[in-house]
Coordinates of C-alpha atoms in Angstrom, one line a residue:
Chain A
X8 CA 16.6 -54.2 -6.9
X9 CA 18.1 -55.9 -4.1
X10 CA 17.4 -53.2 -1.0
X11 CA 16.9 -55.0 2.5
X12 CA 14.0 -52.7 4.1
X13 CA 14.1 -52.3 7.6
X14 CA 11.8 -49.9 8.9
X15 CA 13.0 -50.3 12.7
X16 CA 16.3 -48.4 11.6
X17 CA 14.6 -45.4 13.0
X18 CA 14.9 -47.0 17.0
X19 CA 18.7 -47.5 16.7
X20 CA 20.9 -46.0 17.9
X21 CA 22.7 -43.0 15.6
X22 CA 26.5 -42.2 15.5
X23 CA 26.4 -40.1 18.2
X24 CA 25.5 -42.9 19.9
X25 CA 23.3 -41.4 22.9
X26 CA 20.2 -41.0 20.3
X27 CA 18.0 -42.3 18.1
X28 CA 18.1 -42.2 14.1
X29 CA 14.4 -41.1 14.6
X30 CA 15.3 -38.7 17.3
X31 CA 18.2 -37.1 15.0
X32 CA 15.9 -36.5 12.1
X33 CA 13.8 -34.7 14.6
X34 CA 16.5 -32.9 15.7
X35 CA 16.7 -32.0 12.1
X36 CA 13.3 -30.9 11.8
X37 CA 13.9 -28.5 14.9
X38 CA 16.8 -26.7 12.7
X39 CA 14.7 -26.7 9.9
X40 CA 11.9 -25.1 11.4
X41 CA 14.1 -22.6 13.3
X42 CA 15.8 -21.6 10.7
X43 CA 13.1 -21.1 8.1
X44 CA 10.7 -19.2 10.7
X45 CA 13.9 -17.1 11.7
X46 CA 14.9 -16.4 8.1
X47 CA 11.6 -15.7 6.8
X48 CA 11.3 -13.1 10.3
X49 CA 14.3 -11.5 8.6
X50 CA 12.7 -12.0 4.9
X51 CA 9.4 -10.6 5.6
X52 CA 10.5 -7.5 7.6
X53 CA 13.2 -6.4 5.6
X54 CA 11.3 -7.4 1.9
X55 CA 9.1 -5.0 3.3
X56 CA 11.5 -2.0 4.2
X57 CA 12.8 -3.1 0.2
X58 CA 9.6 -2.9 -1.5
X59 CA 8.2 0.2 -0.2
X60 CA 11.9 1.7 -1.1
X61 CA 11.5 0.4 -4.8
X62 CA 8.0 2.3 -4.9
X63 CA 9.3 5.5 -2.6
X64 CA 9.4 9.1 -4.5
X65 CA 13.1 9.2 -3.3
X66 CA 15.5 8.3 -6.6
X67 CA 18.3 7.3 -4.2
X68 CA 15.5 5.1 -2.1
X69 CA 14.7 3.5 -5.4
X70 CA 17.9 2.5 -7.0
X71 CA 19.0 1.0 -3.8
X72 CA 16.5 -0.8 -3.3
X73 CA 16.6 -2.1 -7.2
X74 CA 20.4 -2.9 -5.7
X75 CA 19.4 -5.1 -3.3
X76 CA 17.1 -6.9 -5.4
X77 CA 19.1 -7.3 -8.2
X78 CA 21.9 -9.2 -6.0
X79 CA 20.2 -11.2 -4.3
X80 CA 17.6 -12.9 -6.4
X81 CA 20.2 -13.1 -9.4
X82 CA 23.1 -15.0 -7.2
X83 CA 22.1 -18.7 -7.2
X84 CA 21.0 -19.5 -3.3
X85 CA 24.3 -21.8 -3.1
X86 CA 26.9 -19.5 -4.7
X87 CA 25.2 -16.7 -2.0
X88 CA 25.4 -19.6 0.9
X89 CA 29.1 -20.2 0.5
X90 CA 29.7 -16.2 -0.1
X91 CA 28.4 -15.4 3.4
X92 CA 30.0 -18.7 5.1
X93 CA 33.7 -18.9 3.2
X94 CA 34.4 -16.2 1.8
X95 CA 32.9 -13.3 3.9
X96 CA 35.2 -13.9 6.9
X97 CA 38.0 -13.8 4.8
X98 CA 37.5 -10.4 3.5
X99 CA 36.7 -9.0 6.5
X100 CA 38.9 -7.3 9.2
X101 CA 40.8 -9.7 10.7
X102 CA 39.1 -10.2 14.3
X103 CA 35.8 -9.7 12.7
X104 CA 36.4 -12.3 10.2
X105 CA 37.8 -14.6 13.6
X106 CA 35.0 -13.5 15.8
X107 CA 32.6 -15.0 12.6
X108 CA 34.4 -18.4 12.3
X109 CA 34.3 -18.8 16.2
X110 CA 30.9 -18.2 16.8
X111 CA 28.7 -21.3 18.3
X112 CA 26.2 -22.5 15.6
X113 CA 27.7 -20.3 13.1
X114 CA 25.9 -22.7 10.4
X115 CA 22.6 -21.5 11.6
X116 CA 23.5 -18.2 12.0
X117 CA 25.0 -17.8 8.2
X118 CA 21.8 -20.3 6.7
X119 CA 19.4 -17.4 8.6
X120 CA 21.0 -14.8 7.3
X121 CA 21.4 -15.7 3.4
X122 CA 18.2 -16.7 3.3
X123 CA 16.7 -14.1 5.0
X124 CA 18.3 -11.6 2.2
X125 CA 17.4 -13.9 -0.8
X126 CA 14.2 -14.5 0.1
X127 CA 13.9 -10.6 1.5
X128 CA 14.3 -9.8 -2.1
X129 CA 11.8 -12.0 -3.8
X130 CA 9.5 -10.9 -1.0
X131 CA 10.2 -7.0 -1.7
X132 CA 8.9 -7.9 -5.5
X133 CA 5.8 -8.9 -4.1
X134 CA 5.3 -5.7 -1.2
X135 CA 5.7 -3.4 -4.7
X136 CA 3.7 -5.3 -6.4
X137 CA 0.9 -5.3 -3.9
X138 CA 1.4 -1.5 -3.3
X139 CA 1.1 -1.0 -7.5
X140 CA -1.8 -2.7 -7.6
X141 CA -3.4 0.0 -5.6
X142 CA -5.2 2.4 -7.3
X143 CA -2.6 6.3 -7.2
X144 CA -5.2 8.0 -5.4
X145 CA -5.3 5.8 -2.2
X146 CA -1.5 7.4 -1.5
X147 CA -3.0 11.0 -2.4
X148 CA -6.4 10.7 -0.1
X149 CA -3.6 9.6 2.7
X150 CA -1.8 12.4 1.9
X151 CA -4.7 14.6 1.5
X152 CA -6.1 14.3 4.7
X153 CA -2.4 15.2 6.0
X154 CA -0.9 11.6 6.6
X155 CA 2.9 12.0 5.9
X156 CA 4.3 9.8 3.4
X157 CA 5.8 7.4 6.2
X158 CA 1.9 7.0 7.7
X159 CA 0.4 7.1 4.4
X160 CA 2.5 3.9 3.8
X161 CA 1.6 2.3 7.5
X162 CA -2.0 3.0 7.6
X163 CA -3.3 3.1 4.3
X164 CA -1.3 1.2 1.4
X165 CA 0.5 -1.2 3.1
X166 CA -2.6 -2.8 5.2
X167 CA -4.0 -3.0 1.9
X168 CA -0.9 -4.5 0.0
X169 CA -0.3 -7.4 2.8
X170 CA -3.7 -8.4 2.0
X171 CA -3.8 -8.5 -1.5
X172 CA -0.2 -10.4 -1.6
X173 CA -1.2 -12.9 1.3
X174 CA -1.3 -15.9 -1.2
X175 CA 2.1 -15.1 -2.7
X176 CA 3.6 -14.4 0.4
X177 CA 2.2 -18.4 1.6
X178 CA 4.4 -19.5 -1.5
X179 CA 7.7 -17.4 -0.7
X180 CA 7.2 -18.9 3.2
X181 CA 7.0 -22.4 1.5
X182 CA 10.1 -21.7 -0.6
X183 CA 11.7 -20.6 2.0
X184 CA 10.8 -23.9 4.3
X185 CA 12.3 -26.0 1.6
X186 CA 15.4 -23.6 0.9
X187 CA 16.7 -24.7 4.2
X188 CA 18.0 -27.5 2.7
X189 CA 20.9 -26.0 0.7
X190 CA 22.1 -25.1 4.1
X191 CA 23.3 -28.6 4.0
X192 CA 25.9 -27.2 2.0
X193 CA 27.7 -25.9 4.4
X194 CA 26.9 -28.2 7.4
X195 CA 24.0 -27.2 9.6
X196 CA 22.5 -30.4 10.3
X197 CA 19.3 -29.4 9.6
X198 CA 16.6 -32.4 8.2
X199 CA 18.0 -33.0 4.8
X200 CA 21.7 -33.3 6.2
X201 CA 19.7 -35.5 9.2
X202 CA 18.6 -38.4 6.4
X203 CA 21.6 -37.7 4.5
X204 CA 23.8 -38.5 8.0
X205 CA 21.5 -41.4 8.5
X206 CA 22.1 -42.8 5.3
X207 CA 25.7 -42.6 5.1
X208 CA 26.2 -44.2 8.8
X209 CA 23.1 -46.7 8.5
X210 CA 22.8 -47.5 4.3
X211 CA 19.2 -47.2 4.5
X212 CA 18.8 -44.4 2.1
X213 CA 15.1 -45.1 1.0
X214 CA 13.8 -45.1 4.9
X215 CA 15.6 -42.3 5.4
X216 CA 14.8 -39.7 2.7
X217 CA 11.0 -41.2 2.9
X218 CA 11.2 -39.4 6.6
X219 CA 12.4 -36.5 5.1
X220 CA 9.9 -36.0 2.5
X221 CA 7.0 -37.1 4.8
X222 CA 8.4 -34.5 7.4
X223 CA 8.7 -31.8 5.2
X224 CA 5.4 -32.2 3.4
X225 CA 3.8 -32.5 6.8
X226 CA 5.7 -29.1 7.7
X227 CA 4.6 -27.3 4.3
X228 CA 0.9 -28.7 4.9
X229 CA 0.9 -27.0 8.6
X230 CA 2.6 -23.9 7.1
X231 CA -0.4 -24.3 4.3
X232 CA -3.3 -24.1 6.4
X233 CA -1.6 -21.6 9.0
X234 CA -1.4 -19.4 5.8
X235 CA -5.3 -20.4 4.9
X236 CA -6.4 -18.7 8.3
X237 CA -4.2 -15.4 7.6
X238 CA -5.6 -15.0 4.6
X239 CA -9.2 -15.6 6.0
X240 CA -8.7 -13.0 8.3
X241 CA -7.2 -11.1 5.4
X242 CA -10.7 -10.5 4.0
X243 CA -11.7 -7.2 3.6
X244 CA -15.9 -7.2 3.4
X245 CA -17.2 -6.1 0.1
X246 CA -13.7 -6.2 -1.5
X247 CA -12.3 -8.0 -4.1
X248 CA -13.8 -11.6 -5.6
X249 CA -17.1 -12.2 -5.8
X250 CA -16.8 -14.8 -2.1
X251 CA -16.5 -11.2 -0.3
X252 CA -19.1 -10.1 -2.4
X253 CA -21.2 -7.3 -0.8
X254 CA -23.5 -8.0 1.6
X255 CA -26.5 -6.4 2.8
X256 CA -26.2 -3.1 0.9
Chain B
X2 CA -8.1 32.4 1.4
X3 CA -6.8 30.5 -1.8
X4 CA -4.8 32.6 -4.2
X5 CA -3.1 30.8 -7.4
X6 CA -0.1 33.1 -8.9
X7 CA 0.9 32.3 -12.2
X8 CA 1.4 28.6 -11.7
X9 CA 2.6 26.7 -14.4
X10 CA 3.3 23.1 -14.5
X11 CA 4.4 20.5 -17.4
X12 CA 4.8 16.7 -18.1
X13 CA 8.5 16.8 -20.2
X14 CA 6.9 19.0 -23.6
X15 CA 3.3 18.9 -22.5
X16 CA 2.2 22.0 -20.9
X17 CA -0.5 20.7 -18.4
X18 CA -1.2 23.9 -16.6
X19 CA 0.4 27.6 -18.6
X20 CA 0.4 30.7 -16.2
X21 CA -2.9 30.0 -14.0
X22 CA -4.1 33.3 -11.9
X23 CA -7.1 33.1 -9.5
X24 CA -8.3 33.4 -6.0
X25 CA -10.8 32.0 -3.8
X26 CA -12.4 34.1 -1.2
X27 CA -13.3 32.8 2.1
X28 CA -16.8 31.3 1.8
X29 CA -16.5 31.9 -1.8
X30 CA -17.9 28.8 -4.1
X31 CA -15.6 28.2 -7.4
X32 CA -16.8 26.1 -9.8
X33 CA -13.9 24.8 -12.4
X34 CA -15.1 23.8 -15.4
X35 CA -13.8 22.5 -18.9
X36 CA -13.4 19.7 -21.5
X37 CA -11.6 16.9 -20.5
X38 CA -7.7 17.1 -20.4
X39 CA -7.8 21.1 -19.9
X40 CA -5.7 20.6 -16.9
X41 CA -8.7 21.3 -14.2
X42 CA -8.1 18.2 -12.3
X43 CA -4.2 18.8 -12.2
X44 CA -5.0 23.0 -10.7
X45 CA -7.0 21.9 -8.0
X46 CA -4.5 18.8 -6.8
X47 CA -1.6 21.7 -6.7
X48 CA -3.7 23.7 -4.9
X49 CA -2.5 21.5 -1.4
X50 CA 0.7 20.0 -3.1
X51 CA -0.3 17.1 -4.3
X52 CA 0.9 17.9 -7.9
X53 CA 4.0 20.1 -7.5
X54 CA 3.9 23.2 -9.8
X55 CA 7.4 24.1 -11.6
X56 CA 6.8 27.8 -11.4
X57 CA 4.4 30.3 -9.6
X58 CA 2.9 30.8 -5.9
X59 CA -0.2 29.3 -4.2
X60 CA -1.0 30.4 -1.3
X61 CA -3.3 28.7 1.6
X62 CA -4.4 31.2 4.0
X63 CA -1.7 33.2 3.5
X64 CA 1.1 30.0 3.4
X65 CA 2.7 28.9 0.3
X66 CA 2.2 25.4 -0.4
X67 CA 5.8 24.5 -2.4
X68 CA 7.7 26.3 0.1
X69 CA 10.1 24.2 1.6
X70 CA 9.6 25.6 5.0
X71 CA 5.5 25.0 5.3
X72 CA 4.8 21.9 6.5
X73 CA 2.8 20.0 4.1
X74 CA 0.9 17.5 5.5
X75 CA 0.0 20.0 8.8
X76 CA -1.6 22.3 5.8
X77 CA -3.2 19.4 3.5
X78 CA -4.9 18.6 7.3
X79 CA -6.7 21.7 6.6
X80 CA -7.9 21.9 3.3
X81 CA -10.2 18.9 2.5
X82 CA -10.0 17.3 -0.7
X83 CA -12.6 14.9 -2.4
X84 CA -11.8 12.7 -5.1
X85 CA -13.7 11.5 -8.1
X86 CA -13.2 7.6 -7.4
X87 CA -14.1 8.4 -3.9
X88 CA -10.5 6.8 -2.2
X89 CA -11.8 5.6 0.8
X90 CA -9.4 2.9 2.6
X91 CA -11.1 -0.4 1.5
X92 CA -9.6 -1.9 4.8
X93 CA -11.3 0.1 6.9
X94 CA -14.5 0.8 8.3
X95 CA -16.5 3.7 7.6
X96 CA -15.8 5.2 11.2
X97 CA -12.4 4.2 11.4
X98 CA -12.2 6.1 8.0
X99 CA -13.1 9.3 9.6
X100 CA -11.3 8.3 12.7
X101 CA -7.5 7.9 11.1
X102 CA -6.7 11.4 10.1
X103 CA -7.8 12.3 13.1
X104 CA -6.1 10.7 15.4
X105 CA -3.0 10.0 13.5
X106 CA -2.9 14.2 12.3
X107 CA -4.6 15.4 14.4
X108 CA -3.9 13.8 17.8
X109 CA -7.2 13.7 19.0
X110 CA -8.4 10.9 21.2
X111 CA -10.3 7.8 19.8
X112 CA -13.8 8.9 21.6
X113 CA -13.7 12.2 20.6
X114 CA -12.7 11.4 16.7
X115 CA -15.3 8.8 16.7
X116 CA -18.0 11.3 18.4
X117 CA -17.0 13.7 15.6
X118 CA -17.1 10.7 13.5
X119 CA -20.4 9.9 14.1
X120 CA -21.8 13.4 14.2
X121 CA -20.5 13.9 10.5
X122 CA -22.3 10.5 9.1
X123 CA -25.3 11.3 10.6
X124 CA -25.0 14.4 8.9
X125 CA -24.5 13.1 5.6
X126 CA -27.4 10.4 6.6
X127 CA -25.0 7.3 6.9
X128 CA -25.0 7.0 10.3
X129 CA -26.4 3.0 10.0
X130 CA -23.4 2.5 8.4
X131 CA -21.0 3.1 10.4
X132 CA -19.7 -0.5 10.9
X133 CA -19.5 -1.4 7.5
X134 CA -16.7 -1.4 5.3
X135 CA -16.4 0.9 1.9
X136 CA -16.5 -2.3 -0.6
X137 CA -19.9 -2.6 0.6
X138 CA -21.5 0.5 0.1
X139 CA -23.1 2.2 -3.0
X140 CA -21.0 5.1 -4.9
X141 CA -23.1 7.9 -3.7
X142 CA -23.0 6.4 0.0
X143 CA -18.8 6.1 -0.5
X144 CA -18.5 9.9 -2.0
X145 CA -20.8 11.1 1.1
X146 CA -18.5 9.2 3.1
X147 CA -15.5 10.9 1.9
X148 CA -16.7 14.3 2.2
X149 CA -17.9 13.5 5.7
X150 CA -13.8 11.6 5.9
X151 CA -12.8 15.4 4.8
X152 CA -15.0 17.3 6.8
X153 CA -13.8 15.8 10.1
X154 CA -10.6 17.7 9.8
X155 CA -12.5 20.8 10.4
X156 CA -11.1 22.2 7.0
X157 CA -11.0 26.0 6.8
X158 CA -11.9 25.0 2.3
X159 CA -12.7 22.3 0.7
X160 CA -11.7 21.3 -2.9
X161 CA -13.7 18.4 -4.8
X162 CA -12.3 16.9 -7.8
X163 CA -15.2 15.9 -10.0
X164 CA -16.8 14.1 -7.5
X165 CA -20.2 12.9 -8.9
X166 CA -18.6 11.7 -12.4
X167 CA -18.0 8.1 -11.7
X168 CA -21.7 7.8 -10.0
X169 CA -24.5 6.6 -11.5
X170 CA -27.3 9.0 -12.4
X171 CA -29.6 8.2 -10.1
X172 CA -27.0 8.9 -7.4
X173 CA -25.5 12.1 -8.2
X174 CA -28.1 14.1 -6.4
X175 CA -27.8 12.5 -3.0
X176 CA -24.2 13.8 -3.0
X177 CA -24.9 17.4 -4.8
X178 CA -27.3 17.8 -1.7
X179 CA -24.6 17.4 0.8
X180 CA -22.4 19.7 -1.4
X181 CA -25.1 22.4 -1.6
X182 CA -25.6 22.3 2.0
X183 CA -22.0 22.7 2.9
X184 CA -21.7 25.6 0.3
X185 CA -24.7 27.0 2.1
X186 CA -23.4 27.0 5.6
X187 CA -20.4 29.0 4.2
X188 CA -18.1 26.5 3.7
X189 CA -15.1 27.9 0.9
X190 CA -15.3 25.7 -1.9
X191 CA -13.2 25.0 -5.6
X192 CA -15.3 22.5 -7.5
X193 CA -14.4 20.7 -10.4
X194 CA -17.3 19.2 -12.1
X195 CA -19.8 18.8 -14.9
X196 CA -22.9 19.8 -13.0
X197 CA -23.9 23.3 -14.1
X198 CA -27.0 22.9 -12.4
X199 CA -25.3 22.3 -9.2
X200 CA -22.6 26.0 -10.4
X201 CA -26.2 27.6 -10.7
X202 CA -27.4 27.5 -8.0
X203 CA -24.5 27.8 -5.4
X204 CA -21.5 28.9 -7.1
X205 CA -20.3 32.5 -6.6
X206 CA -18.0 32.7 -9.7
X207 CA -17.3 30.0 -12.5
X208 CA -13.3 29.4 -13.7
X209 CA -13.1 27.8 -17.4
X210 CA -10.4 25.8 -18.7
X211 CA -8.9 24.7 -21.9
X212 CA -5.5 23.1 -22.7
X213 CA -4.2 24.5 -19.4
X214 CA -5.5 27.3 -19.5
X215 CA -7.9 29.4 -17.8
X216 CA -9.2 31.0 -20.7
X217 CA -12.4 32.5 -18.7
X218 CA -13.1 33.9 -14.8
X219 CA -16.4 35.3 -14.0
X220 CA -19.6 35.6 -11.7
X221 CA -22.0 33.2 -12.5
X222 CA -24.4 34.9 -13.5
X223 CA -22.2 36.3 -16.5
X224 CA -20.2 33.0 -17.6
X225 CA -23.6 31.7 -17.8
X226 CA -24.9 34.9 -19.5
X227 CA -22.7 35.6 -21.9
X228 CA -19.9 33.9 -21.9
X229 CA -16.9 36.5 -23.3
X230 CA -14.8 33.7 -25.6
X231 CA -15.6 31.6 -27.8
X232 CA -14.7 28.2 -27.0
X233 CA -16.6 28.6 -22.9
X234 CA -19.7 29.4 -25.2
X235 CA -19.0 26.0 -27.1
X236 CA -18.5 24.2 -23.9
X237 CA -21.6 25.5 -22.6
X238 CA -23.8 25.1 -26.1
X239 CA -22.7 21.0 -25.7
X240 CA -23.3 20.6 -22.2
X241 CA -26.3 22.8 -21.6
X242 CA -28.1 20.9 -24.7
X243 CA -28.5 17.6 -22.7

């Protein structure tokens, strides 16, 4: 392979020519970041509203929350990407439709969006699947002791669901960190569209895409261990595996 | 105070309660008794709603529980319920346990539902344990727990739904002793359970069940007598042998 190496690529100067390569992928990072802390805002609070729907008494609750689910984890992540950025403001009232194409960072906006509702989906699987893993008579002691349905859910089965799921939530936060990319797709200049920009203007594809990688496993390794102390303080005493095992009885 | 009119209930063909009439006087004890899967579990969770009857009246103090107008969860607040598998909320501690309904239902200020709180668990001799969480806790200390979790709502009855049968032997008695005293005091009871030692000595009258039915509704004293059909003096000759 002839490649010339040149690790001080990063110190030059980029196309826009005020910044840095370096400072550009950084840049890129910063989109990255925003965006996948934004969208998985929209993911986690959402998923949630979906999965207690997919597990509510209410048939009507239910089937639109199977809906939901159904769309957006079966649409690949691209196909939905282009749905909300093309084709959406097309179909649309017309100053709508305008008001979406004019907007500043409409990119962002769109990325935050699509991936909040894909990943709001995947995480609503996971909220049901914590709450069925309870036992049916923690909804009918909360209901018992006269909670309504709505604070039988808040104070009793959900508290107990987020814990259970804390592990599988960590992995949809991780997808959804590395999902940012296909935003790429239709131009935010988030860190995979950083290298790629640096590699088309500069040709040094390899120096490039190793600052991706090392960036975004350095992202998912913080996201890791932030994830490691939720779930520690996700520990319910005497509950569960044998590490929580009872103490002092 | 609890009056069951002709309730009937079913799961698609299978009939899991057929045309159920009783009653349950104020301060009255009820024991329900009767093999397994003769529907006594599903009459006492209709009696506050929690299984929704297809035909028939219960009344709660003189409200009707599947009325559309009654509020529900204001009338569940007042009738405790205790479950076999004791249903504490693992996330919890054992104050904030008591403290929840409470405050949440009941509106009452955090010092005064933990006072009451307290109060209760030393009553039901848990009082060290206050901090701990269910998980670590034994199942007699959990099911004393609960009752004290019910008893916090100042419930007008309380209805227990087999409540020793997934103890251990040895711990069965320490919550029969906090049901006995609770009957004692007065307090208006329907208990499902096994332990016709425990329908001796407090239970005013003894309801028997089979295949949703309840084929037999007498004093104590006579159910455990002489027993008028056949197939309560079967129960009895199996259970009363061990």
């Amino acid at each position: 392979m002839n490649y010339n190496w040149n690790w001080w690529i990063f110190f030059e100067p980029s196309l826009d020519g005020t910044n840095t390569y370096l400072t550009t992928l950084f840049w890129g990072l910063g989109w990255t970041i925003a965006t996948a802390l934004c969208a998985f805002a929209i993911a986690l609070v959402l998923g949630s509203v979906v999965g207690v729907g997919r597990t509510a008494p209410s048939p009507w609750m239910q089937r639109s929350a199977t809906t939901f689910v159904e769309i957006f984890r079966n649409i690949p992540l691209l196909v939905q990407m282009f749905l909300w950025y093309f084709v959406l403001p097309e179909i649309l009232p017309r100053d709508a439709g305008m008001w979406m194409k004019q907007l500043p960072n409409a990119q962002f906006y769109t990325a935050v969006i699509c991936l909040g509702c894909y990943h709001a989906a995947r995480v609503a699987e996971v909220v049901r699947a914590g709450l069925e893993s309870l036992s049916k008579g923690q909804k009918m002691a909360g209901q018992a002791l006269g909670l309504t349905l709505p604070q039988t859910y808040a104070y009793v089965l959900l508290p107990m669901a987020y814990r259970i799921v804390v592990p599988a939530i960590t992995s949809e936060f991780l997808s959804c960190t590395k999902n940012t990319s296909v935003a790429l797709a239709i131009g935010l200049m988030e860190l995979t569209g950083a290298a790629r920009a640096m590699q088309e203007n500069s040709f040094q594809i390899f120096e490039a895409f190793t600052a991706a990688t090392t960036l975004y496993l350095a992202l998912n390794l913080v996201i890791v261990f932030a994830m490691r102390a939720v779930e520690g303080l996700a520990v319910v005493p005497g509950y569960g595996n044998r590490r929580n095992a009872v103490k002092g009885r | 105070m609890i009056t069951l009119n002709d309730v009937s209930k079913s799961y698609g063909d299978f009939q899991v309660l057929s045309h159920c009439t009783t009653s349950v006087s104020k301060g009255e004890v009820v024991v329900v008794c009767g093999p397994s899967g003769s529907g006594k579990s599903t009459l006492i969770k209709t009696v506050n709603g929690l299984e929704p009857i297809d035909s028939g009246e219960i009344l709660i103090d003189g409200t009707s529980v599947s009325s559309a107008k009654t509020n529900l969860p204001m009338l569940r607040a007042r009738v405790g319920m205790v479950f076999q598998h004791f249903e504490l909320f693992p996330h919890l501690s054992i104050i904030d346990n008591l403290v929840l309904a409470q405050r949440k239902v009941l509106k009452r200020p955090r010092p005064a539902a933990e006072k009451k709180g307290m109060v209760l668990l030393e009553r039901v001799g848990l009082i060290d344990h206050a901090r701990k969480f269910p998980g670590q806790l034994s199942g007699g200390q959990q099911q004393r727990v609960a009752i004290a979790r019910a008893l916090a709502m100042d419930p007008i009855a309380m209805l227990f739904d087999e409540p020793t049968s997934a103890l251990d032997p040895e711990m069965i008695n320490e919550v029969l002793d906090v049901m006995v005293e609770l009957a004692r005091e007065g307090m208006t009871m329907m208990v499902v359970t096994h332990e016709m030692g425990f329908a001796r000595k407090v239970a005013n009258r003894v309801i028997f069940m089979d295949r949703g039915e309840i084929i037999e509704d007498a004093a104590k004293d006579d159910f455990f007598g002489k027993p008028r059909s056949e197939r309560a003096q079967q129960f009895l000759s199996k259970i009363l042998v061990h």
